[in-house]
Amino acid sequence: MPFSGERPTLLELSHMTSQTVTPAHLTKYQTAITIVETVESHYTRHIATARRSGDKRQAVQPHAQAIEGIIDAAFWTSLRREEGFSPRISLAFLPPEQAVQPVRFGQRLKLSTNNLKKLAPGVERPGIHLGVWYEQDELYVWGTTRHLPNFCFVVDVSEPGMLVVKHKRKEGLVKFKNMAVLVGEQVKVIDESSTHLTECPALLTSLLGLGSSSSWDEPVNALVQLALSMRAHRHGGTLLIVPAGTAAWQASMVHPILHLIEPPFFGLSDLMKQDEREKVTPEWQGALREAIDSIASFTAVDGATIITDQYELIAFGAKITRPVGRAPVEQMMVTEPVLGSEPCIVHPTQKGGTRHLSAAQFVQDQQDAIALVASQDGRFTAFAWSPCTKMVQAHQIDTLLL
């Protein structure tokens, strides 16, 4: 079921909660039924591939009844409140025997909205999953775990009415791969091919997870980590990525640039140049997170943060302007890595405010640069110049970052 229409507001979802969450409705989240076949096929394909490759730490194939039941319970739980707070939980489908150092409950709990909302305050921190398994036709919660087998079926309650279906990756700092996002009756299924985006710059292709050398599946991807960190601070922001060793981008800035970094901050750049053997150590990964967050935190400041394609921080709080003699950006092509979506051409203001307009203008004028824009509402857009269409392409990728 492709995504269509506008996302329901929290007010509408709250109204849904008060009006429709009754025992008769708790097993009738129709979207859970419509997506079962798609989810089941996704896991069948990935788990079969893992089995052929000899992966001994692979998850159990989720069956249709478990997929439907877990999504159904997660959705209705998301619309409830416990002590004034909306539940934020993660449900993982695996038997306790397959978990590493699990916390096992003395008495298993039925997978129900009431049980999940009561457990939510104790398991809302990142990295904690409620383990779900079954006996005969009944799903139950057996405890919690922080460690999951590869390709484990996971459903995250992101916010009221919003679920993210994902699986555990084999390796890397990005531990999960999103498969679908459900918002009320709307469904976004991630398009794993996105063939219409193949002409993207290599750096952006890496961020989108396209091609045979997708960096989403590599142990380290600094650009993905920067995007996640930018989105996490929820202040909104703009990150411009310009070619190292050039100054052409300065023609698109208001001068003087008040917050130049002199000398540039090489913390992230130096880490990325270290030997691959160093990149698997906890010390290196901790240093990477600190460097990523240091850069991403500057994007919360009004104006744009600027780094090079070698990850050198050179400025923040910079104001974008249109160079003298350059035409204003009038249109851009919008794409989204979601099945059923089609590219559309719009004016930049139709997909955002000042940040989106200035980012599109910057990329039109600096065609060897890319721009990442995080909105306060969680939307995330990557801008790049398309030499084929001769216009800016705006790639909406928040579904990849949830």
Coordinates of C-alpha atoms in Angstrom, one line a residue:
M1 CA 0.0 0.0 0.0
P2 CA 1.9 3.1 -1.1
F3 CA 2.0 6.3 0.9
S4 CA -0.5 8.9 0.0
G5 CA -1.9 12.1 1.5
E6 CA -0.7 14.2 4.4
R7 CA 0.5 12.7 7.7
P8 CA -2.1 12.7 10.4
T9 CA -1.5 15.4 13.1
L10 CA -1.0 14.5 16.8
L11 CA -4.4 16.1 17.5
E12 CA -6.1 13.8 15.0
L13 CA -4.3 10.8 16.4
S14 CA -5.3 11.9 20.0
H15 CA -8.9 12.1 18.7
M16 CA -8.5 8.5 17.3
T17 CA -7.3 7.4 20.7
S18 CA -10.2 8.8 22.7
Q19 CA -12.8 7.7 20.1
T20 CA -11.8 4.4 18.8
V21 CA -9.4 2.5 21.1
T22 CA -11.8 0.0 22.6
P23 CA -11.4 -3.7 23.1
A24 CA -13.2 -4.4 19.9
H25 CA -10.7 -2.4 17.9
L26 CA -7.5 -3.6 19.5
T27 CA -7.0 -6.4 17.0
K28 CA -8.4 -4.5 13.9
Y29 CA -5.5 -2.3 12.8
Q30 CA -6.2 -2.9 9.1
T31 CA -2.8 -1.6 8.0
A32 CA -1.1 -4.4 9.9
I33 CA -3.0 -6.8 7.7
T34 CA -2.2 -5.0 4.4
I35 CA 1.5 -5.0 5.0
V36 CA 2.0 -8.6 6.2
E37 CA 2.8 -10.1 2.9
T38 CA 5.3 -7.4 2.0
V39 CA 7.1 -7.7 5.4
E40 CA 7.1 -11.5 5.2
S41 CA 8.7 -11.4 1.7
H42 CA 11.3 -9.0 2.9
Y43 CA 12.5 -11.2 5.7
T44 CA 12.3 -14.4 3.6
R45 CA 14.6 -12.8 1.1
H46 CA 17.2 -11.5 3.6
I47 CA 17.2 -14.5 5.9
A48 CA 17.6 -16.9 2.9
T49 CA 20.6 -14.8 1.7
A50 CA 22.1 -14.9 5.1
R51 CA 21.6 -18.7 5.3
R52 CA 23.4 -19.2 2.0
S53 CA 26.3 -17.1 3.1
G54 CA 26.8 -19.3 6.2
D55 CA 25.7 -16.7 8.7
K56 CA 25.2 -18.6 12.0
R57 CA 23.8 -15.7 13.9
Q58 CA 20.6 -15.2 11.8
A59 CA 17.2 -14.6 13.2
V60 CA 14.1 -16.8 13.0
Q61 CA 11.9 -16.1 10.0
P62 CA 8.8 -14.2 11.3
H63 CA 5.5 -15.8 10.2
A64 CA 2.5 -13.8 9.1
Q65 CA 0.5 -14.2 12.3
A66 CA 3.4 -12.8 14.4
I67 CA 4.0 -9.9 12.0
E68 CA 0.4 -8.9 12.1
G69 CA 0.0 -9.4 15.9
I70 CA 3.2 -7.4 16.8
I71 CA 2.4 -4.5 14.5
D72 CA -1.2 -4.4 15.7
A73 CA -0.2 -4.4 19.4
A74 CA 2.5 -1.8 18.8
F75 CA 0.1 0.6 17.0
W76 CA -2.6 0.6 19.6
T77 CA -0.1 0.9 22.4
S78 CA 1.4 4.0 20.7
L79 CA -2.0 5.7 21.1
R80 CA -2.2 5.1 24.8
R81 CA -0.6 7.1 27.6
E82 CA 1.0 5.9 30.8
E83 CA 1.4 8.5 33.6
G84 CA 1.0 11.3 31.0
F85 CA 3.6 10.0 28.6
S86 CA 3.3 8.3 25.2
P87 CA 4.9 4.9 25.1
R88 CA 8.2 4.5 23.2
I89 CA 9.0 0.9 22.9
S90 CA 10.8 -1.6 20.6
L91 CA 9.5 -5.1 20.0
A92 CA 11.8 -7.8 18.7
F93 CA 10.7 -11.2 17.5
L94 CA 13.0 -13.9 18.9
P95 CA 13.0 -16.7 21.5
P96 CA 14.8 -16.0 24.8
E97 CA 17.3 -18.8 23.9
Q98 CA 18.5 -16.8 21.0
A99 CA 19.2 -13.6 23.0
V100 CA 22.5 -12.7 24.5
Q101 CA 22.4 -12.0 28.3
P102 CA 18.6 -11.3 28.3
V103 CA 16.6 -10.1 31.3
R104 CA 13.9 -12.9 31.5
F105 CA 10.7 -12.3 33.4
G106 CA 9.7 -14.9 35.9
Q107 CA 6.2 -14.9 34.3
R108 CA 5.7 -14.2 30.7
L109 CA 3.2 -11.6 29.7
K110 CA 0.5 -11.7 27.0
L111 CA 1.3 -9.3 24.1
S112 CA -1.4 -6.8 24.9
T113 CA -1.8 -3.0 24.8
N114 CA -2.3 -2.9 28.6
N115 CA 0.9 -4.8 29.4
L116 CA 3.0 -2.9 26.9
K117 CA 2.0 0.5 28.1
K118 CA 2.8 -0.5 31.7
L119 CA 6.2 -1.8 30.7
A120 CA 7.0 1.2 28.5
P121 CA 8.6 3.5 31.2
G122 CA 11.1 0.8 32.0
V123 CA 12.2 0.1 28.5
E124 CA 12.1 3.4 26.6
R125 CA 15.9 4.0 26.5
P126 CA 17.6 3.4 23.2
G127 CA 18.9 -0.1 22.7
I128 CA 16.4 -2.0 24.9
H129 CA 14.1 -4.4 23.1
L130 CA 11.1 -6.3 24.5
G131 CA 11.5 -9.9 23.4
V132 CA 8.3 -11.4 21.8
W133 CA 7.8 -15.1 21.1
Y134 CA 4.8 -17.4 20.7
E135 CA 3.3 -20.6 21.9
Q136 CA 0.7 -22.2 19.7
D137 CA -1.4 -19.2 18.6
E138 CA -0.5 -16.8 21.4
L139 CA 2.2 -14.1 21.3
Y140 CA 3.8 -13.2 24.6
V141 CA 6.6 -10.9 26.0
W142 CA 9.3 -12.9 27.8
G143 CA 11.7 -10.2 28.9
T144 CA 14.2 -7.7 27.5
T145 CA 17.5 -7.8 25.5
R146 CA 20.1 -5.5 24.1
H147 CA 21.6 -7.9 21.6
L148 CA 19.7 -9.3 18.6
P149 CA 20.6 -11.8 15.9
N150 CA 21.1 -10.6 12.4
F151 CA 18.0 -9.7 10.4
C152 CA 15.8 -9.9 13.5
F153 CA 12.3 -8.5 12.9
V154 CA 11.8 -5.3 15.0
V155 CA 8.9 -2.9 15.4
D156 CA 9.7 0.5 17.0
V157 CA 7.0 2.8 18.4
S158 CA 8.5 6.1 17.3
E159 CA 5.6 8.4 18.4
P160 CA 1.8 8.2 18.7
G161 CA 0.5 6.5 15.6
M162 CA 4.0 6.0 14.0
L163 CA 5.7 2.7 13.7
V164 CA 9.0 1.7 12.1
V165 CA 9.5 -1.8 10.9
K166 CA 13.2 -2.7 10.6
H167 CA 15.8 -5.5 10.9
K168 CA 19.1 -5.9 12.6
R169 CA 22.1 -5.3 10.4
K170 CA 25.0 -7.7 10.3
E171 CA 27.6 -5.0 11.3
G172 CA 28.3 -1.3 11.5
L173 CA 27.5 1.7 13.8
V174 CA 24.0 2.0 12.1
K175 CA 22.6 -1.1 13.7
F176 CA 19.2 -1.3 12.0
K177 CA 17.9 -1.0 8.5
N178 CA 14.4 0.4 8.0
M179 CA 12.0 -1.6 5.9
A180 CA 8.7 0.4 6.3
V181 CA 7.2 3.3 8.2
L182 CA 3.6 3.2 9.2
V183 CA 1.7 6.4 10.2
G184 CA -2.0 5.6 10.9
E185 CA -3.4 4.2 7.7
Q186 CA -0.4 5.4 5.6
V187 CA 2.5 3.1 4.7
K188 CA 5.9 3.9 3.3
V189 CA 7.8 0.8 2.2
I190 CA 11.5 1.6 1.6
D191 CA 12.6 1.1 -2.1
E192 CA 15.9 -0.8 -1.8
S193 CA 16.8 -0.1 -5.4
S194 CA 15.8 3.5 -6.1
T195 CA 17.0 3.2 -9.6
H196 CA 16.0 6.7 -10.6
L197 CA 18.6 8.1 -8.2
T198 CA 21.7 6.4 -9.7
E199 CA 23.2 9.6 -11.1
C200 CA 23.6 11.1 -7.6
P201 CA 27.0 12.3 -6.5
A202 CA 29.0 9.4 -4.9
L203 CA 28.9 11.0 -1.4
L204 CA 25.1 11.3 -1.6
T205 CA 24.6 7.9 -3.1
S206 CA 26.4 6.6 -0.1
L207 CA 24.1 8.4 2.3
L208 CA 21.0 7.1 0.5
G209 CA 22.3 3.5 0.6
L210 CA 22.3 2.9 -3.1
G211 CA 24.5 0.9 -5.4
S212 CA 26.7 -2.1 -4.7
S213 CA 29.0 -0.3 -2.4
S214 CA 26.3 1.1 -0.1
S215 CA 28.0 2.6 2.9
W216 CA 24.9 2.0 5.1
D217 CA 26.3 -1.6 5.3
E218 CA 29.9 -0.6 5.9
P219 CA 31.2 -0.6 9.5
V220 CA 31.6 3.2 9.4
N221 CA 29.7 5.9 7.5
A222 CA 30.3 9.4 8.8
L223 CA 27.7 11.0 6.6
V224 CA 24.9 8.8 7.9
Q225 CA 26.0 9.4 11.5
L226 CA 26.0 13.1 10.9
A227 CA 22.5 13.0 9.4
L228 CA 21.3 10.9 12.4
S229 CA 22.9 13.3 14.9
M230 CA 21.5 16.4 13.1
R231 CA 18.0 14.9 13.2
A232 CA 18.3 13.9 16.9
H233 CA 18.8 17.4 18.3
R234 CA 15.4 18.5 16.9
H235 CA 16.4 22.1 16.4
G236 CA 16.5 21.9 12.6
G237 CA 19.6 22.8 10.7
T238 CA 21.6 22.9 7.5
L239 CA 24.9 21.1 6.7
L240 CA 26.7 22.1 3.5
I241 CA 29.4 19.7 2.2
V242 CA 31.9 21.4 -0.2
P243 CA 35.0 20.1 -2.0
A244 CA 38.1 20.2 0.0
G245 CA 40.8 22.7 -1.1
T246 CA 38.5 25.1 -2.9
A247 CA 37.0 28.4 -2.0
A248 CA 34.3 28.7 -4.7
W249 CA 31.5 28.1 -2.1
Q250 CA 32.4 31.4 -0.5
A251 CA 30.7 33.3 -3.3
S252 CA 27.4 31.9 -2.0
M253 CA 28.0 33.3 1.5
V254 CA 27.2 36.6 3.2
H255 CA 30.5 38.2 4.3
P256 CA 32.1 38.4 6.8
I257 CA 31.4 34.8 7.9
L258 CA 31.3 35.4 11.6
H259 CA 32.0 31.8 12.7
L260 CA 34.9 30.6 10.6
I261 CA 36.8 27.7 12.3
E262 CA 40.5 28.7 12.2
P263 CA 42.2 26.4 11.9
P264 CA 39.6 24.0 10.6
F265 CA 38.5 21.2 13.0
F266 CA 40.2 18.0 11.8
G267 CA 38.9 15.7 14.5
L268 CA 36.5 13.8 12.3
S269 CA 38.7 14.0 9.3
D270 CA 41.7 12.5 11.1
L271 CA 39.6 9.7 12.6
M272 CA 38.3 8.7 9.1
K273 CA 41.9 8.5 7.8
Q274 CA 43.0 6.0 10.4
D275 CA 43.7 2.4 9.7
E276 CA 40.7 0.1 9.2
R277 CA 41.8 -2.1 12.1
E278 CA 41.5 0.9 14.4
K279 CA 37.9 1.5 13.4
V280 CA 36.6 -1.6 15.2
T281 CA 37.9 -0.6 18.6
P282 CA 35.5 0.8 21.2
E283 CA 37.9 3.7 21.8
W284 CA 37.9 4.8 18.1
Q285 CA 34.1 4.4 17.9
G286 CA 33.6 6.5 21.0
A287 CA 35.9 9.2 19.6
L288 CA 33.9 9.1 16.3
R289 CA 30.6 9.7 18.1
E290 CA 32.1 12.6 20.0
A291 CA 33.4 14.2 16.8
I292 CA 30.1 13.6 14.9
D293 CA 28.1 15.1 17.7
S294 CA 30.5 18.1 18.0
I295 CA 29.9 19.0 14.3
A296 CA 26.2 18.2 14.3
S297 CA 25.6 20.3 17.3
F298 CA 26.7 23.4 15.4
T299 CA 23.9 22.8 12.9
A300 CA 21.4 23.8 15.6
V301 CA 22.8 27.4 15.4
D302 CA 21.0 29.7 13.0
G303 CA 22.7 29.6 9.6
A304 CA 24.5 26.8 7.8
T305 CA 27.4 24.6 9.1
I306 CA 30.0 23.9 6.4
I307 CA 32.4 20.9 6.2
T308 CA 34.5 19.6 3.3
D309 CA 34.1 16.3 1.6
Q310 CA 37.0 15.2 3.8
Y311 CA 35.0 16.0 6.9
E312 CA 36.9 19.1 7.9
L313 CA 34.7 21.6 9.8
I314 CA 35.3 25.1 8.4
A315 CA 32.4 27.3 9.5
F316 CA 29.0 27.4 11.2
G317 CA 26.2 30.0 11.5
A318 CA 27.0 31.0 7.9
K319 CA 24.3 32.9 5.9
I320 CA 23.6 31.7 2.3
T321 CA 23.1 34.2 -0.4
R322 CA 22.7 34.2 -4.2
P323 CA 25.8 35.3 -6.0
V324 CA 25.6 38.4 -8.2
G325 CA 24.4 37.6 -11.7
R326 CA 23.0 34.1 -10.7
A327 CA 19.4 33.2 -11.4
P328 CA 17.1 32.4 -8.4
V329 CA 16.2 28.8 -8.1
E330 CA 12.8 28.3 -9.6
Q331 CA 12.2 24.5 -9.4
M332 CA 13.6 21.3 -8.1
M333 CA 12.9 17.6 -8.5
V334 CA 11.7 15.9 -5.3
T335 CA 12.3 12.2 -4.8
E336 CA 11.8 9.7 -2.0
P337 CA 13.2 6.2 -1.6
V338 CA 9.7 4.7 -1.1
L339 CA 7.9 2.2 -3.3
G340 CA 5.2 3.8 -5.3
S341 CA 6.6 7.3 -5.1
E342 CA 7.3 9.2 -8.3
P343 CA 9.7 12.2 -8.8
C344 CA 7.8 15.5 -9.0
I345 CA 9.0 19.0 -9.9
V346 CA 8.0 21.8 -7.6
H347 CA 9.2 25.2 -6.4
P348 CA 11.5 24.8 -3.3
T349 CA 9.0 26.7 -1.1
Q350 CA 6.4 24.0 -1.7
K351 CA 8.5 21.4 0.3
G352 CA 9.8 23.6 3.1
G353 CA 10.7 27.1 4.3
T354 CA 13.7 29.3 4.3
R355 CA 16.2 26.5 5.0
H356 CA 15.0 24.5 2.0
L357 CA 15.0 27.4 -0.3
S358 CA 18.5 28.6 0.6
A359 CA 19.8 25.0 0.4
A360 CA 18.4 24.6 -3.1
Q361 CA 19.8 27.9 -4.1
F362 CA 23.2 27.0 -2.8
V363 CA 23.3 23.7 -4.7
Q364 CA 22.1 25.3 -7.9
D365 CA 25.0 27.8 -7.6
Q366 CA 27.6 25.4 -6.2
Q367 CA 26.9 22.3 -8.3
D368 CA 29.8 20.2 -6.8
A369 CA 28.4 20.6 -3.3
I370 CA 25.5 18.9 -1.5
A371 CA 23.3 20.2 1.3
L372 CA 21.6 18.3 4.1
V373 CA 18.6 20.0 5.8
A374 CA 16.9 18.8 9.0
S375 CA 13.5 20.2 9.9
Q376 CA 12.3 20.6 13.5
D377 CA 9.4 18.2 12.7
G378 CA 11.8 15.4 11.8
R379 CA 11.8 15.7 8.1
F380 CA 15.3 15.3 6.5
T381 CA 16.2 16.3 2.9
A382 CA 19.4 15.9 1.0
F383 CA 20.0 18.4 -2.0
A384 CA 22.3 17.7 -4.9
W385 CA 22.7 18.9 -8.5
S386 CA 21.5 16.6 -11.2
P387 CA 23.5 17.0 -14.4
C388 CA 20.9 14.9 -16.3
T389 CA 17.9 17.0 -15.5
K390 CA 19.9 20.2 -15.1
M391 CA 18.2 21.1 -11.8
V392 CA 18.4 20.6 -8.1
Q393 CA 17.2 17.2 -6.8
A394 CA 15.8 17.1 -3.3
H395 CA 15.8 13.6 -1.8
Q396 CA 13.5 13.2 1.2
I397 CA 15.2 10.6 3.3
D398 CA 13.7 10.8 6.8
T399 CA 12.2 7.3 6.3
L400 CA 15.8 6.0 6.3
L401 CA 16.7 7.8 9.5
L402 CA 13.9 7.0 11.9

